């Protein structure tokens, strides 16, 4: 079955159903299209839904269960040599056999694996054909049923409108379910982690070195030494330090840029400057990363030496400043929006009392826009905390517990990257700790976002 | 219609002492406008207007929308400066001094010429801070007691104090529309101006709030020269002593309010006040 056949079928079948339904409605109306309860287009869509929805249901079943069915079929055919193995070995055999089938297996395959691989080939085509047949039957039955229902009095419009509602709900459901899925898996894995390392060791421990693989700690989840190497304080302190530097850079620069754009810039400058500043937000973070690691960090090291300071070649300062530059557009763009939303009548009122432009901005406009500015800053901070690439490249990996911005520090995101790249068993404490870090990170950014939204809601002046 | 206006002009608030010859020594005008034209980019909104604003008098500017009356009002405190494309030509003096002269500090000018806008625009601050805003900016008071005194007296003059005496720290935006407008008037008179400009000050208010504002305007006349732009001819008749009628950017007719509303010279004025154009 070539890919072209599939694509053609996917286009032709729904199209055919639509036009068939439409044509039938027109034919039944005997030329008096106005006598139809619903317009003929709705009859077309009606047949399309009746035909394709059951087939779609079969396709979803296939996605969910084809693998399980196939495994079951193969396992049943392998006989006693397979059934005497323990569960873990059986899973390994089945996985290797599938890898062999797709040509991605390494090394020599055992006879058992080779047999399993052949069985897989047969079973796959069997299961797939069965589902294809089932799908076709569902399609035909659905379409026939829909065809028979079409009549001039059929309330096809109501049906189609309801179907559209369900489609929209399903679309928003995808986003919501994904969020819940991610949160659930984070919570689950974190719970696994805390079976081995106590919550207080993790939250208050000051020693973070899960990479101490030489001693074997962290490799097994149950290792007693784990409690000493999973203290997350240095990691969170590093995140905090870098985010603080970033916001110290971004808040004043972004805010002043926003004030310039909203109140001082001539129209022409604004038209050019605003999109260009927003372009800054479109630069891939890895590019900022180069810049931080290759230009800014060495610059700070050299300048530091000139003053007799020791600056690490991967410093919190370099990463924080570049991170700050990256979030300037968030601060400036969001603040510009809220500052521009302060009604012109307030500026006029202030000017009419003899206030200068800067007095008006400091004493009337900024206080009025403050809630919006606060929330812009919060969103920018949560963006900075979650940012990975720049800090991976510029901040380093050493989990130093320090507030000296000239030293290397590490952040939550950097640690997650290093913990999950490279090969390590999934049930090691090292891997699981990444989930715990991710969950805390998620909770922090989530609460920042919620606070930001609350602040805006609560203190927003209602201008009509 | 005309009868009605005549009746209203006989109410005591509108009867100007200036109408009775010999009862008052002729004063110098507070503001004189000569040959004033206003342009927005290439479009001319006001054509060669000559007009005087006398002390202790309410001058109302009337005319259909877009006739240039608001543009003229905004010339008197140079609020037109805030519009990039706006250009003013001609000569406007305040107490004989050219307000468009280079040596004039616009900040000081606006302290002397207060303005009240069409829509009440209290700052999102407390009632007290709203009124204290101007005095603070201009450093008019030397300590907190003096500032408080000024705020209270301004609120009293604006006829608002009794209603807000116990909640000066509440937000100015929490007041009703009419109270907000009186707060804006209090805010304007807190800088001790000599002239008040009012751009349709009651058009966003209900009839009761409007009548309170109108009574207030009549009281304020004792201390200030007032220029009011209004769409309501009844309002012009009730509150003002002088009226100027504008049409298509030109000053058609100016004179005593009573004369304009009872015996206009120009046919266009006649048409406007009888509702035939507008």
XYZ file of C-alpha atoms in Angstrom:
742
model
C 0.000 0.000 0.000
C 1.865 3.061 -1.162
C 1.740 6.362 0.626
C 0.044 7.892 -2.393
C -2.797 5.483 -2.163
C -3.350 6.446 1.464
C -3.277 10.151 0.715
C -5.608 9.813 -2.243
C -8.037 7.797 -0.173
C -7.884 10.359 2.623
C -8.802 13.095 0.155
C -11.231 11.253 -2.056
C -13.340 9.415 0.494
C -14.416 12.454 2.553
C -14.787 14.538 -0.598
C -16.862 11.816 -2.217
C -19.050 11.463 0.882
C -19.627 15.205 0.988
C -20.676 15.528 -2.622
C -22.735 12.334 -2.464
C -24.686 13.648 0.523
C -25.159 17.009 -1.061
C -26.220 15.514 -4.379
C -28.697 13.172 -2.700
C -30.312 16.026 -0.789
C -30.699 18.043 -3.978
C -32.077 15.010 -5.824
C -34.590 14.276 -3.044
C -35.737 17.869 -3.111
C -36.547 17.410 -6.787
C -35.070 20.722 -7.762
C -36.836 22.642 -4.997
C -33.697 23.260 -2.954
C -35.546 25.782 -0.831
C -37.828 23.003 0.434
C -34.923 21.342 2.273
C -34.940 21.870 6.016
C -31.170 22.403 5.948
C -29.156 23.665 3.043
C -27.672 20.944 0.859
C -24.152 21.710 2.154
C -25.256 20.540 5.589
C -26.477 17.263 4.099
C -23.063 16.820 2.496
C -21.327 17.439 5.799
C -23.840 15.151 7.507
C -22.915 12.212 5.311
C -19.241 13.061 5.641
C -19.470 12.850 9.438
C -21.539 9.670 9.449
C -19.076 7.993 7.097
C -15.794 9.114 8.555
C -16.473 9.226 12.309
C -16.718 5.423 12.788
C -13.657 4.870 10.581
C -11.807 7.474 12.624
C -12.820 5.603 15.768
C -11.311 2.394 14.357
C -8.117 4.294 13.490
C -7.822 5.514 17.078
C -8.349 1.965 18.387
C -5.623 0.829 16.010
C -3.209 3.453 17.359
C -3.957 2.439 20.931
C -4.133 -1.352 20.675
C -2.326 -2.584 17.528
C 0.987 -2.840 19.391
C -0.519 -4.739 22.313
C -2.372 -7.153 20.022
C 0.778 -7.813 18.034
C 2.896 -8.438 21.131
C 0.232 -10.820 22.371
C 0.089 -12.697 19.054
C 3.875 -13.022 18.825
C 4.260 -14.135 22.426
C 1.645 -16.833 21.868
C 3.587 -18.244 18.934
C 7.015 -18.454 20.557
C 6.409 -21.538 22.729
C 8.032 -22.730 25.912
C 11.495 -21.316 25.268
C 9.951 -17.855 25.599
C 7.331 -18.465 28.252
C 9.920 -19.766 30.741
C 11.740 -16.427 30.748
C 10.938 -13.824 33.388
C 8.941 -10.722 32.528
C 11.945 -8.439 32.067
C 13.734 -10.864 29.730
C 10.565 -11.362 27.722
C 10.223 -7.633 27.239
C 13.861 -7.448 26.130
C 13.383 -10.234 23.591
C 10.305 -8.566 22.113
C 12.009 -5.165 21.937
C 15.132 -6.565 20.283
C 13.015 -8.512 17.807
C 11.176 -5.369 16.737
C 14.437 -3.467 16.487
C 15.777 -6.237 14.254
C 12.701 -6.044 12.054
C 13.277 -2.344 11.497
C 17.008 -2.853 10.987
C 18.165 -0.928 14.001
C 19.449 -3.791 16.174
C 23.058 -4.026 17.298
C 25.160 -7.175 17.507
C 24.265 -10.797 16.927
C 20.641 -11.836 17.324
C 19.830 -15.059 19.164
C 17.682 -17.654 17.320
C 14.789 -16.849 19.636
C 14.967 -13.165 18.727
C 15.176 -14.015 15.023
C 12.082 -16.203 15.203
C 10.276 -13.502 17.144
C 11.291 -10.952 14.545
C 9.780 -13.037 11.730
C 6.636 -13.607 13.762
C 6.452 -9.865 14.257
C 6.529 -9.253 10.519
C 3.631 -11.645 9.937
C 1.649 -10.490 12.945
C 1.994 -6.856 12.071
C 0.573 -7.352 8.614
C -2.186 -9.534 10.073
C -3.176 -7.006 12.722
C -2.932 -4.108 10.301
C -5.046 -5.861 7.681
C -7.623 -6.737 10.306
C -7.876 -3.123 11.410
C -7.928 -1.906 7.789
C -10.797 -4.290 7.084
C -12.611 -3.206 10.218
C -12.121 0.431 9.256
C -13.515 -0.127 5.780
C -16.555 -1.916 7.169
C -17.135 0.918 9.647
C -16.815 3.443 6.835
C -19.258 1.660 4.549
C -21.814 0.939 7.273
C -21.647 4.488 8.590
C -21.947 5.982 5.136
C -24.881 3.725 4.223
C -26.675 4.576 7.421
C -26.128 8.281 6.813
C -27.245 7.934 3.185
C -30.518 6.350 4.225
C -31.215 9.091 6.765
C -30.909 11.932 4.287
C -34.316 13.350 3.496
C -35.641 16.859 2.883
C -36.903 17.021 6.491
C -33.601 15.846 8.037
C -32.314 18.404 10.541
C -28.802 18.119 9.177
C -27.846 21.652 10.175
C -28.382 21.027 13.884
C -26.391 17.821 13.699
C -23.482 19.457 11.890
C -23.431 22.435 14.260
C -23.293 20.058 17.221
C -20.521 18.075 15.544
C -18.587 21.329 15.012
C -18.949 22.086 18.723
C -17.514 18.678 19.613
C -14.652 19.167 17.186
C -13.756 22.486 18.807
C -14.019 20.971 22.261
C -11.762 18.107 21.223
C -9.191 20.576 19.920
C -9.040 22.482 23.196
C -9.096 19.150 25.000
C -5.813 18.198 23.319
C -4.022 21.160 24.884
C -5.576 20.628 28.297
C -4.976 16.880 28.319
C -1.357 17.400 27.304
C -0.823 19.744 30.229
C -2.422 17.313 32.634
C -0.462 14.428 31.140
C 2.821 16.241 31.630
C 1.987 17.313 35.153
C 0.862 13.798 36.025
C 4.032 12.194 34.721
C 6.145 14.786 36.561
C 4.305 14.137 39.788
C 4.525 10.392 39.378
C 8.256 10.286 38.665
C 8.953 12.807 41.401
C 7.078 10.599 43.815
C 9.332 7.722 42.762
C 12.356 9.893 43.445
C 11.202 10.849 46.899
C 10.880 7.193 47.806
C 14.673 7.125 47.792
C 15.708 10.638 48.742
C 13.823 12.440 51.454
C 12.038 15.672 50.624
C 14.016 17.636 53.198
C 17.367 16.300 51.909
C 16.354 17.437 48.452
C 14.957 20.837 49.355
C 17.489 21.819 52.013
C 20.632 19.844 51.154
C 23.529 21.988 50.004
C 25.508 19.348 48.153
C 24.520 18.657 44.552
C 26.641 16.151 42.675
C 24.508 13.472 41.038
C 27.242 13.054 38.426
C 29.586 11.479 40.952
C 29.319 8.261 38.974
C 32.877 7.201 39.874
C 31.707 6.303 43.311
C 28.572 4.742 41.920
C 26.239 6.965 43.894
C 23.143 8.088 42.058
C 23.382 5.196 39.621
C 21.110 2.999 41.693
C 18.030 4.523 43.163
C 18.442 2.841 46.532
C 22.048 3.853 47.217
C 22.426 5.151 50.768
C 24.806 7.903 49.694
C 22.103 9.511 47.579
C 20.917 11.652 50.457
C 24.251 13.482 50.398
C 24.356 14.256 46.687
C 20.836 15.397 45.907
C 20.701 18.636 47.854
C 19.069 21.034 45.415
C 19.804 24.301 47.197
C 22.861 25.207 45.049
C 20.859 24.557 41.906
C 17.955 26.757 42.943
C 20.316 29.381 44.286
C 22.057 29.452 40.908
C 18.722 29.820 39.114
C 17.761 32.605 41.468
C 21.075 34.411 41.023
C 20.986 34.278 37.244
C 17.320 35.276 37.079
C 17.966 38.156 39.450
C 20.805 39.440 37.266
C 18.615 39.017 34.200
C 15.745 40.984 35.658
C 18.096 43.684 36.920
C 19.158 44.135 33.311
C 15.789 43.686 31.654
C 13.511 45.640 34.006
C 15.086 49.107 33.699
C 16.094 48.773 30.051
C 12.783 47.242 28.999
C 10.734 49.719 30.981
C 12.579 52.748 29.684
C 12.332 51.441 26.146
C 8.603 51.008 26.660
C 8.248 54.566 27.960
C 10.177 55.876 24.992
C 8.042 53.905 22.570
C 4.722 54.843 24.109
C 5.238 58.475 25.094
C 8.284 59.983 23.445
C 8.932 58.270 20.140
C 7.590 60.050 17.082
C 5.155 57.899 15.184
C 7.691 57.006 12.516
C 10.302 55.855 15.026
C 7.703 53.786 16.845
C 6.602 52.048 13.671
C 10.188 50.954 13.059
C 11.470 50.447 16.602
C 8.689 48.313 18.008
C 8.840 45.485 15.457
C 12.641 45.515 15.577
C 12.586 45.132 19.360
C 10.139 42.301 19.029
C 12.510 40.723 16.540
C 14.918 40.402 19.443
C 12.448 37.944 20.936
C 12.589 35.892 17.756
C 16.326 35.217 17.885
C 16.865 31.546 18.714
C 18.173 31.267 22.252
C 21.060 29.116 21.114
C 22.356 32.137 19.196
C 22.266 34.189 22.388
C 24.085 31.236 23.904
C 27.015 31.526 21.443
C 27.149 35.154 22.095
C 27.212 34.685 25.848
C 29.814 31.937 25.795
C 32.094 33.236 23.066
C 31.948 37.009 23.397
C 30.494 38.224 26.665
C 32.004 35.707 29.079
C 35.599 36.181 27.770
C 35.040 39.923 27.834
C 34.080 39.824 31.488
C 37.030 37.603 32.277
C 39.461 40.009 30.625
C 37.857 43.072 32.205
C 37.876 41.309 35.553
C 41.571 40.587 35.223
C 42.219 44.216 34.474
C 40.728 45.043 37.868
C 42.514 42.180 39.526
C 39.360 40.094 39.926
C 39.112 36.421 39.240
C 36.216 35.862 36.883
C 35.345 32.323 35.974
C 35.210 31.758 32.233
C 31.667 30.563 32.704
C 30.164 33.142 34.994
C 26.696 33.779 36.324
C 27.183 37.389 35.307
C 27.648 36.668 31.603
C 24.729 34.263 31.477
C 22.491 36.566 33.502
C 23.208 39.619 31.384
C 22.595 37.825 28.119
C 19.460 36.292 29.582
C 18.399 39.796 30.582
C 18.955 41.044 27.051
C 16.875 38.175 25.782
C 13.871 39.083 27.939
C 14.057 42.843 27.277
C 11.526 42.530 24.440
C 9.055 40.765 26.741
C 9.269 43.536 29.287
C 9.257 46.363 26.759
C 6.528 45.010 24.539
C 4.129 44.083 27.345
C 4.848 47.284 29.276
C 4.417 49.356 26.144
C 0.986 47.810 25.702
C -0.114 48.619 29.245
C 1.425 52.103 29.208
C -0.283 52.881 25.922
C -3.530 51.621 27.412
C -3.463 54.386 30.036
C -6.018 56.798 28.598
C -4.758 59.888 26.835
C -7.221 61.911 28.926
C -5.086 61.304 32.033
C -1.990 62.612 30.252
C -3.980 65.637 29.055
C -5.307 66.229 32.545
C -1.815 66.176 33.978
C -0.397 68.393 31.235
C -3.230 70.878 31.719
C -2.189 71.221 35.360
C 1.246 72.273 34.219
C 3.066 68.952 34.639
C 5.961 68.270 32.304
C 6.042 65.133 30.230
C 8.367 63.297 32.622
C 6.317 64.361 35.657
C 3.212 63.091 33.911
C 4.857 59.755 33.228
C 6.339 59.334 36.701
C 3.353 60.505 38.687
C 0.341 59.559 36.618
C 1.083 57.133 33.809
C 3.414 54.702 35.553
C 1.308 54.398 38.736
C -1.732 53.763 36.578
C 0.129 51.158 34.526
C 1.911 49.579 37.484
C -0.153 46.385 37.777
C 0.409 45.647 34.111
C 4.107 46.379 34.425
C 4.414 44.093 37.448
C 2.780 41.274 35.572
C 5.012 41.892 32.549
C 8.012 41.563 34.846
C 6.624 38.387 36.406
C 6.116 36.806 33.017
C 9.627 37.842 32.018
C 11.052 36.280 35.201
C 9.241 33.038 34.607
C 10.602 33.067 31.089
C 14.123 33.651 32.421
C 13.835 30.869 34.992
C 12.712 28.386 32.383
C 15.327 29.384 29.817
C 17.854 26.631 29.165
C 20.097 27.105 26.174
C 21.826 30.319 27.216
C 22.653 29.051 30.675
C 23.778 25.668 29.382
C 26.273 27.442 27.157
C 27.314 30.274 29.434
C 26.727 29.484 33.077
C 28.490 26.189 33.504
C 27.713 22.982 35.308
C 29.397 23.416 38.642
C 26.852 23.490 41.430
C 28.529 26.173 43.511
C 26.534 27.613 46.334
C 27.507 31.263 45.972
C 26.113 34.699 45.518
C 29.233 35.912 43.746
C 28.126 36.545 40.167
C 31.677 36.171 38.906
C 31.745 32.461 39.696
C 30.225 29.657 37.700
C 26.848 28.493 38.924
C 24.345 26.064 37.558
C 20.600 26.245 37.122
C 17.687 23.875 37.321
C 17.304 23.692 33.572
C 20.987 23.029 32.981
C 20.931 20.192 35.504
C 17.882 18.645 33.879
C 19.642 18.674 30.539
C 22.791 17.053 31.905
C 20.863 14.497 33.927
C 18.761 13.290 31.021
C 21.343 13.328 28.251
C 23.806 10.501 28.012
C 22.850 6.954 28.888
C 21.603 6.119 32.291
C 19.014 3.704 33.509
C 15.543 5.079 33.871
C 15.146 3.942 37.435
C 18.330 5.543 38.724
C 18.021 8.280 41.309
C 20.008 10.508 38.973
C 17.389 10.351 36.240
C 14.497 10.602 38.643
C 15.967 13.696 40.272
C 15.511 15.511 36.951
C 11.768 15.060 37.323
C 11.839 16.412 40.847
C 13.741 19.480 39.646
C 11.345 19.905 36.738
C 8.327 19.721 39.027
C 9.679 22.394 41.356
C 10.530 24.565 38.348
C 7.060 24.061 36.961
C 5.447 24.973 40.276
C 7.556 28.128 40.560
C 6.782 29.402 37.067
C 3.143 28.410 37.407
C 2.760 30.363 40.628
C 4.566 33.363 39.118
C 2.147 33.325 36.204
C -0.862 32.977 38.490
C 0.338 35.813 40.714
C 0.925 37.972 37.639
C -2.593 37.370 36.380
C -4.073 37.986 39.828
C -2.165 41.230 40.269
C -3.420 42.507 36.945
C -6.999 41.521 37.679
C -7.047 42.956 41.155
C -5.413 46.314 40.607
C -6.449 47.024 37.079
C -8.171 50.393 36.869
C -11.291 50.135 34.827
C -11.212 52.855 32.209
C -14.288 53.109 30.085
C -37.804 77.591 21.505
C -36.784 81.212 21.560
C -39.310 82.011 24.250
C -37.958 79.238 26.354
C -34.427 80.508 26.093
C -35.572 84.000 26.883
C -37.185 82.723 30.028
C -34.070 80.935 31.056
C -31.826 83.897 30.444
C -33.832 85.822 32.974
C -32.739 83.539 35.777
C -30.538 85.446 38.161
C -27.374 83.422 37.538
C -27.127 84.588 33.970
C -27.858 88.225 34.545
C -24.480 89.846 34.229
C -23.644 93.040 35.938
C -21.682 93.837 32.809
C -24.967 94.044 30.972
C -25.986 97.066 32.974
C -23.957 99.981 31.671
C -22.293 102.179 34.226
C -22.362 99.727 37.106
C -18.828 98.530 36.469
C -15.621 100.184 35.421
C -14.369 98.754 32.134
C -11.709 96.167 32.894
C -8.849 95.035 30.753
C -9.438 91.694 29.055
C -7.676 88.695 30.624
C -7.130 87.069 27.265
C -7.076 88.649 23.860
C -6.962 86.599 20.703
C -6.103 88.328 17.440
C -6.033 86.728 13.986
C -5.804 83.286 15.532
C -5.767 80.440 13.030
C -5.270 76.749 13.805
C -4.029 74.182 11.327
C -3.918 70.406 11.578
C -1.296 69.484 9.019
C -2.627 71.225 5.901
C -6.197 71.475 7.076
C -7.210 74.792 8.590
C -9.568 74.361 11.530
C -9.879 77.965 12.661
C -9.779 81.160 10.592
C -8.528 84.541 11.885
C -10.440 84.680 15.145
C -10.510 87.878 17.226
C -11.933 87.403 20.703
C -11.535 88.797 24.214
C -12.072 87.055 27.525
C -13.039 89.464 30.272
C -12.380 88.913 33.987
C -15.237 87.658 36.167
C -17.193 86.680 33.139
C -18.284 83.434 31.577
C -17.732 83.301 27.839
C -19.363 80.411 26.051
C -18.209 79.123 22.695
C -21.031 77.504 20.771
C -21.404 76.024 17.352
C -21.842 72.720 15.548
C -19.315 69.886 15.915
C -16.024 70.543 14.144
C -16.552 74.305 14.077
C -13.204 74.972 15.775
C -14.453 76.036 19.206
C -12.475 73.360 21.057
C -9.393 74.129 18.970
C -9.576 77.747 20.077
C -10.070 76.745 23.711
C -6.976 74.560 23.571
C -4.965 77.508 22.246
C -5.528 79.435 25.474
C -3.436 77.052 27.582
C -1.344 75.757 24.680
C -2.727 72.251 25.009
C -2.450 72.164 21.236
C 1.293 71.793 21.787
C 0.747 68.164 22.696
C -0.555 67.447 19.196
C 2.403 67.115 16.848
C 0.626 68.132 13.668
C -1.119 71.165 15.137
C 0.076 74.675 14.276
C -1.238 77.959 15.682
C -0.757 81.371 14.065
C -1.850 84.809 15.201
C -1.485 86.439 18.574
C -2.874 85.419 21.952
C -2.085 87.399 25.076
C -2.705 86.734 28.725
C -2.686 90.001 30.716
C -1.023 91.610 27.711
C 1.753 89.025 27.448
C 2.050 86.875 24.312
C 1.550 83.278 25.472
C 3.204 81.872 22.357
C 6.313 83.922 23.011
C 9.548 81.966 23.445
C 10.086 83.385 26.907
C 6.817 81.925 28.185
C 7.085 78.795 30.306
C 4.212 76.586 29.294
C 4.252 74.917 32.711
C 3.619 78.251 34.400
C 1.033 79.208 31.791
C -0.978 76.074 32.469
C -0.870 76.763 36.191
C -2.464 80.142 35.462
C -4.955 78.806 32.943
C -6.717 75.741 34.328
C -8.658 73.325 32.187
C -11.556 70.951 32.747
C -12.222 68.308 30.145
C -15.302 66.865 28.542
C -14.980 63.501 30.232
C -14.093 63.563 33.924
C -10.497 62.350 34.087
C -9.517 61.964 37.733
C -6.135 60.311 38.213
C -6.242 56.806 39.664
C -5.116 58.230 43.006
C -6.908 59.232 46.177
C -9.242 62.237 46.154
C -6.695 64.132 48.235
C -3.816 63.294 45.904
C -5.857 64.304 42.877
C -6.295 67.792 44.219
C -2.786 67.962 45.680
C -1.241 67.000 42.332
C -0.925 70.482 40.838
C 0.247 72.246 44.031
C 2.869 69.525 44.563
C 4.187 69.867 41.012
C 4.497 73.589 41.273
C 5.811 73.480 44.837
C 3.063 75.872 45.892
C 2.851 74.915 49.546
C 5.615 74.864 52.057
C 4.358 72.118 54.351
C 1.748 69.446 54.753
C -0.646 71.641 56.742
C -0.684 74.288 54.073
C -1.213 71.645 51.386
C -4.120 70.142 53.297
C -5.638 73.572 53.709
C -5.342 74.222 49.973
C -6.861 70.847 49.105
C -9.790 71.384 51.452
C -10.439 74.916 50.268
C -10.286 73.809 46.622
C -12.716 70.988 47.299
C -14.988 73.433 49.110
C -14.938 75.864 46.237
C -15.754 73.054 43.834
C -18.740 72.203 46.059
C -17.479 68.707 46.662
C -15.998 68.851 50.138
C -19.157 68.042 52.087
C -19.685 64.888 50.052
C -16.132 63.544 50.404
C -14.937 65.040 53.710
C -14.749 61.645 55.427
C -13.169 59.739 52.559
C -10.392 61.865 51.140
C -8.211 58.772 50.878
C -10.673 56.915 48.635
C -9.802 56.636 44.981
C -10.944 59.543 42.843
C -12.278 57.075 40.311
C -14.718 55.677 42.877
C -16.827 58.849 42.757
C -19.889 59.316 40.573
C -19.525 61.047 37.223
C -20.730 64.416 38.487
C -18.544 64.210 41.582
C -15.580 63.238 39.421
C -16.110 66.322 37.293
C -16.257 68.537 40.377
C -13.096 66.812 41.586
C -11.465 67.774 38.287
C -12.619 71.361 38.830
C -11.187 71.296 42.364
C -7.957 69.928 40.917
C -7.856 72.737 38.376
C -8.525 75.527 40.879
C -5.975 74.105 43.357
C -3.177 75.606 41.273
C -4.820 79.037 41.835
C -5.430 79.793 38.166
C -6.805 83.076 36.876
C -8.775 81.524 34.073
C -10.700 78.281 33.779
C -11.203 76.615 30.425
C -14.029 74.104 30.278
C -14.457 71.822 27.305
C -18.079 70.624 27.407
C -17.768 69.970 31.143
C -21.267 68.602 31.554
C -21.810 66.659 28.352
C -21.048 63.328 30.033
C -23.249 64.030 33.044
C -26.874 63.505 33.944
C -29.229 66.521 34.304
C -28.911 66.804 38.101
C -25.115 66.669 38.031
C -25.231 69.149 35.152
C -27.259 71.671 37.091
C -24.883 71.378 40.050
C -21.938 72.062 37.741
C -23.754 75.023 36.190
C -24.435 76.583 39.588
C -20.797 76.008 40.435
C -19.653 77.777 37.273
C -21.725 80.778 38.222
C -20.122 80.892 41.663
C -16.614 80.435 40.291
C -17.148 83.487 38.117
C -16.543 85.649 41.206
C -12.886 84.661 41.130
C -12.048 83.534 37.633
C -12.596 84.310 34.005
C -14.241 81.249 32.514
C -14.371 80.061 28.925
C -16.770 77.196 28.341
C -17.327 75.189 25.193
C -20.796 73.730 25.085
C -23.165 71.999 22.735
C -26.148 72.881 24.815
C -27.568 76.288 23.920
C -29.669 76.271 27.069
C -26.511 75.797 29.058
C -24.783 78.664 27.262
C -27.822 80.832 27.935
C -27.946 79.844 31.587
C -24.305 80.201 32.595
C -22.633 82.739 30.337
C -22.585 86.479 30.002
C -20.868 86.520 26.605
C -21.336 84.087 23.768
C -19.360 83.490 20.605
C -20.844 81.482 17.766
C -18.536 79.538 15.453
C -19.337 77.903 12.172
C -16.944 76.071 9.846
C -13.902 77.409 11.677
C -15.009 81.034 11.511
C -16.191 83.242 14.330
C -19.597 84.286 13.014
C -20.879 86.392 15.850
C -19.939 87.392 19.385
C -21.707 89.468 21.933
C -23.804 89.544 25.082
C -25.415 86.161 25.605
C -28.871 87.662 25.844
C -28.455 89.510 22.588
C -27.078 86.426 20.755
C -30.005 84.298 21.864
C -32.766 86.841 21.405
C -31.643 89.065 18.623
C -28.760 87.595 16.622
C -27.348 89.751 13.874
C -26.175 86.989 11.589
C -28.613 84.672 9.812
C -26.394 81.652 10.518
C -26.543 82.327 14.254
C -30.284 82.618 13.993
C -30.420 79.281 12.162
C -28.199 77.576 14.723
C -29.955 78.740 17.847
C -33.314 77.877 16.375
C -32.026 74.407 15.485
C -31.993 74.741 11.715
C -28.253 73.987 11.409
C -26.094 71.986 13.738
